[in-house]
Short mmCIF file of C-alpha atoms and ligand atoms in Angstrom, two decimals:
data_model
loop_
_atom_site.label_atom_id
_atom_site.label_comp_id
_atom_site.label_asym_id
_atom_site.label_seq_id
_atom_site.Cartn_x
_atom_site.Cartn_y
_atom_site.Cartn_z
CA MET F 30 115.44 166.06 -68.41
CA ARG F 31 114.59 167.01 -72.00
CA LEU F 32 112.80 170.31 -72.54
CA LEU F 33 111.83 172.66 -75.36
CA MET F 34 111.11 176.39 -75.00
CA VAL F 35 108.60 177.93 -77.42
CA ALA F 36 107.89 181.67 -77.38
CA TYR F 37 107.51 184.77 -79.51
CA PRO F 38 110.73 186.70 -80.11
CA GLY F 39 111.47 188.81 -77.04
CA ALA F 40 109.46 186.69 -74.58
CA GLY F 41 112.57 185.70 -72.63
CA LYS F 42 113.06 182.13 -73.79
CA GLY F 43 116.85 182.48 -74.04
CA THR F 44 117.12 183.85 -70.50
CA GLN F 45 114.84 181.19 -69.04
CA ALA F 46 116.51 178.40 -71.04
CA GLU F 47 119.88 179.40 -69.63
CA MET F 48 118.52 179.39 -66.07
CA LEU F 49 116.84 176.02 -66.61
CA ALA F 50 120.03 174.52 -68.01
CA ALA F 51 121.95 175.61 -64.90
CA HIS F 52 119.19 174.42 -62.55
CA TYR F 53 118.79 170.95 -64.06
CA ARG F 54 122.47 170.67 -65.12
CA ILE F 55 121.56 170.05 -68.74
CA ALA F 56 122.81 171.50 -72.02
CA HIS F 57 121.30 174.72 -73.34
CA LEU F 58 120.99 174.41 -77.13
CA SER F 59 119.83 177.63 -78.77
CA SER F 60 119.42 177.20 -82.53
CA GLY F 61 119.37 181.00 -82.99
CA ALA F 62 122.57 181.56 -80.97
CA LEU F 63 124.30 178.65 -82.74
CA LEU F 64 123.29 180.05 -86.14
CA ARG F 65 124.56 183.53 -85.19
CA ALA F 66 127.86 181.95 -84.13
CA GLU F 67 128.10 180.13 -87.49
CA VAL F 68 127.49 183.43 -89.31
CA ASN F 69 130.09 185.27 -87.21
CA SER F 70 132.68 182.54 -87.81
CA GLY F 71 131.97 182.55 -91.57
CA THR F 72 131.39 178.78 -91.76
CA ARG F 73 129.62 177.12 -94.71
CA ILE F 74 126.38 176.90 -92.69
CA GLY F 75 126.84 180.51 -91.57
CA LYS F 76 127.27 181.76 -95.14
CA LEU F 77 124.17 179.89 -96.29
CA ALA F 78 122.10 181.05 -93.28
CA ALA F 79 123.11 184.73 -93.04
CA ASP F 80 120.48 186.27 -95.33
CA TYR F 81 117.63 184.31 -93.72
CA LEU F 82 118.71 185.47 -90.26
CA ARG F 83 118.96 189.10 -91.31
CA ARG F 84 115.44 189.06 -92.78
CA GLY F 85 113.96 187.14 -89.86
CA ASP F 86 113.06 184.21 -92.13
CA LEU F 87 113.44 180.60 -91.09
CA VAL F 88 116.69 179.00 -92.16
CA PRO F 89 116.13 175.90 -94.38
CA ASP F 90 115.49 172.73 -92.38
CA GLU F 91 118.48 170.80 -93.78
CA LEU F 92 120.91 173.39 -92.40
CA VAL F 93 119.23 173.54 -89.01
CA PHE F 94 119.12 169.74 -88.74
CA GLU F 95 122.75 169.45 -89.81
CA MET F 96 123.71 171.88 -87.04
CA MET F 97 121.43 170.51 -84.29
CA ARG F 98 121.27 166.74 -84.78
CA ILE F 99 124.56 165.63 -83.21
CA ARG F 100 124.34 168.26 -80.46
CA VAL F 101 120.86 167.10 -79.40
CA LEU F 102 121.84 163.41 -79.47
CA GLU F 103 125.03 164.11 -77.48
CA ALA F 104 123.17 166.20 -74.90
CA ALA F 105 120.50 163.49 -74.52
CA ARG F 106 123.27 160.98 -73.70
CA HIS F 107 124.69 163.31 -71.05
CA GLY F 108 121.74 164.19 -68.82
CA GLY F 109 119.49 166.03 -71.23
CA TYR F 110 118.86 169.36 -72.85
CA VAL F 111 116.78 172.47 -72.98
CA LEU F 112 116.15 173.30 -76.62
CA ASP F 113 115.66 176.98 -77.33
CA GLY F 114 114.15 177.65 -80.76
CA PHE F 115 114.27 174.17 -82.32
CA PRO F 116 111.98 172.52 -83.44
CA ARG F 117 110.22 175.64 -84.67
CA THR F 118 107.78 174.29 -87.27
CA ILE F 119 105.47 171.27 -87.44
CA HIS F 120 107.69 169.83 -90.13
CA GLN F 121 110.79 170.14 -87.92
CA ALA F 122 108.89 168.68 -84.95
CA GLU F 123 107.72 165.68 -86.97
CA ALA F 124 111.18 165.07 -88.43
CA ALA F 125 112.79 165.35 -84.98
CA TYR F 126 110.13 163.03 -83.56
CA SER F 127 110.80 160.37 -86.16
CA VAL F 128 114.56 160.50 -85.45
CA ALA F 129 113.85 160.25 -81.71
CA GLN F 130 111.55 157.24 -82.21
CA GLU F 131 114.53 155.19 -83.32
CA ILE F 132 116.71 156.04 -80.33
CA GLU F 133 115.94 155.55 -76.66
CA ASP F 134 115.76 158.53 -74.27
CA VAL F 135 116.07 161.34 -76.83
CA GLU F 136 112.47 162.51 -77.27
CA LEU F 137 111.13 165.66 -75.61
CA GLN F 138 109.48 165.28 -72.21
CA ALA F 139 108.01 168.76 -71.76
CA VAL F 140 107.43 171.88 -73.85
CA VAL F 141 107.32 175.26 -72.12
CA TYR F 142 105.30 177.98 -73.86
CA LEU F 143 106.09 181.43 -72.47
CA LYS F 144 103.08 183.65 -73.04
CA VAL F 145 103.72 187.40 -73.41
CA GLY F 146 101.43 190.04 -75.01
CA GLN F 147 102.46 191.76 -78.25
CA ASN F 148 102.88 195.29 -76.79
CA GLU F 149 105.19 194.05 -74.06
CA LEU F 150 107.16 192.03 -76.65
CA ARG F 151 107.72 195.05 -78.89
CA GLN F 152 108.97 197.13 -75.96
CA ARG F 153 111.36 194.42 -74.85
CA LEU F 154 112.72 193.90 -78.38
CA ARG F 155 113.36 197.63 -78.87
CA ALA F 156 115.28 197.66 -75.58
CA ARG F 157 117.25 194.57 -76.66
CA ALA F 158 118.10 196.15 -80.03
CA GLY F 159 119.81 198.93 -78.06
CA HIS F 160 122.18 196.67 -76.13
CA GLU F 161 122.59 193.35 -78.01
CA GLY F 162 122.88 194.80 -81.51
CA ARG F 163 121.18 191.87 -83.26
CA THR F 164 120.65 192.60 -86.96
CA ASP F 165 117.16 191.06 -86.78
CA ASP F 166 115.91 193.33 -83.98
CA ASP F 167 114.99 196.30 -86.21
CA ASP F 168 111.28 197.13 -86.62
CA ILE F 169 110.85 195.49 -90.05
CA ALA F 170 112.56 192.24 -89.10
CA ILE F 171 110.69 192.15 -85.77
CA ALA F 172 107.32 192.49 -87.53
CA HIS F 173 108.31 189.73 -89.93
CA ARG F 174 109.51 187.42 -87.12
CA PHE F 175 106.14 187.86 -85.39
CA GLU F 176 104.36 186.80 -88.61
CA VAL F 177 106.67 183.82 -89.02
CA PHE F 178 105.96 182.78 -85.43
CA GLU F 179 102.23 183.06 -85.92
CA THR F 180 102.10 181.04 -89.14
CA GLU F 181 104.99 178.57 -88.66
CA THR F 182 105.55 178.11 -84.94
CA GLU F 183 102.20 178.64 -83.24
CA PRO F 184 100.77 175.38 -84.72
CA LEU F 185 103.41 173.57 -82.65
CA LEU F 186 101.46 174.40 -79.50
CA ALA F 187 98.48 172.27 -80.55
CA PHE F 188 100.86 169.56 -81.74
CA TYR F 189 102.52 169.27 -78.30
CA ALA F 190 99.27 169.84 -76.40
CA GLY F 191 97.96 166.80 -78.29
CA ARG F 192 100.91 164.82 -76.98
CA GLY F 193 100.07 165.98 -73.44
CA ILE F 194 103.44 167.66 -72.80
CA LEU F 195 102.63 171.38 -73.24
CA LEU F 196 103.08 173.70 -70.22
CA GLU F 197 101.77 177.26 -70.57
CA ILE F 198 103.56 179.86 -68.44
CA ASN F 199 102.80 183.55 -67.89
CA GLY F 200 105.95 185.22 -69.21
CA GLU F 201 104.91 188.77 -68.26
CA GLN F 202 106.09 188.43 -64.66
CA PRO F 203 109.53 189.31 -63.29
CA VAL F 204 112.24 186.90 -64.51
CA GLY F 205 112.53 185.07 -61.16
CA ASP F 206 108.78 184.50 -60.93
CA VAL F 207 108.61 183.16 -64.49
CA PHE F 208 111.46 180.81 -63.62
CA GLY F 209 109.70 179.68 -60.42
CA ASP F 210 106.51 178.90 -62.35
CA ILE F 211 108.41 176.90 -64.98
CA ILE F 212 110.23 174.84 -62.35
CA SER F 213 106.97 174.07 -60.49
CA ALA F 214 105.21 173.09 -63.71
CA VAL F 215 108.10 170.90 -64.92
CA ASP F 216 108.62 169.27 -61.51
CA SER F 217 104.91 168.48 -61.26
CA LEU F 218 105.34 166.19 -64.28
CA HIS F 219 107.69 163.99 -62.19
CA ILE F 220 109.99 163.37 -65.09
CA SER F 221 112.73 160.90 -64.25
CA GLY F 222 116.19 160.96 -65.79
P1 AMP X 26 116.07 183.14 -82.16
O1 AMP X 26 117.39 183.44 -81.55
O2 AMP X 26 115.43 181.89 -81.60
O3 AMP X 26 115.12 184.32 -82.13
O4 AMP X 26 116.35 182.82 -83.71
C1 AMP X 26 116.91 183.80 -84.54
C2 AMP X 26 116.79 183.40 -85.99
O5 AMP X 26 117.51 182.18 -86.23
C3 AMP X 26 115.39 183.14 -86.52
O6 AMP X 26 114.72 184.33 -86.87
C4 AMP X 26 115.69 182.25 -87.73
O7 AMP X 26 116.20 183.03 -88.80
C5 AMP X 26 116.85 181.39 -87.23
N1 AMP X 26 116.41 180.14 -86.58
C6 AMP X 26 116.55 179.80 -85.26
N2 AMP X 26 116.05 178.58 -85.03
C7 AMP X 26 115.58 178.12 -86.21
C8 AMP X 26 114.92 176.93 -86.60
N3 AMP X 26 114.64 175.94 -85.73
N4 AMP X 26 114.58 176.79 -87.91
C9 AMP X 26 114.84 177.76 -88.80
N5 AMP X 26 115.44 178.93 -88.49
C10 AMP X 26 115.82 179.11 -87.20
#
C-alpha cells in the first residue's frame, strides 16, 4: 500500500498518517517531522533547512529529495508507505514520478486530501502552538504556510485527480470518523500489495 496525505497545515494529516501506517502496517514518512529532527540534531541538512522551516517556506527540493529518496524506496520494498508532506509541489511530484517510473512497485497508489475550512484550521493551529511548541506555528508563519499551500501545493490536487488516484475526505469530523472515511475510500480502490 503506497499512500500520500495532502492537507493544509493543521488539518490532521500527521495524526491520520500515523493511524494509517499502524492500520496497514506500512512506514509513516513525514518530511516535516524528518526535517525537524535533522534541525534538532544539527546535521548538514538540518543546518541548511532551519531558516526555511522557521519562516514556513519550502525547503529546497535537493535537500528534501536527498532526505526522502532512500527512505521511500526502502519503505516501498517493505510493504509500502504513507507519505506525509512529500511530494508537496508539482515539481516534486513530477520528479518523484520519473524516479518511480524506473522502478517497479514504488509509485503512489492513492492520494488522500483532507479538507478542512480555514477558520477551523487556524483554531487548531493556535491550540497546537500551545502544546507542541513548533517554531512555525506562530501567526505570521501560519499565514505564510497557508499561502505556500495555496500556491505551491494545491495544484497537486488537479495533478493527482488527473491520474485518477485522488480521494477527497471531510477532515472536519472527529478523528475516528475521518479515519473511518479514509479507510473506506482507500479500501474501495482494491489496491493489492
Ligand atoms: P509539515 O510538518 O508537513 O507541516 O512541514 C513543516 C515544514 O517542513 C514546511 O513548512 C516546510 O518548511 C518543510 N517541508 C516539509 N515537507 C517539505 C517538502 N516536501 N518540500 C519542501 N519543504 C518541506
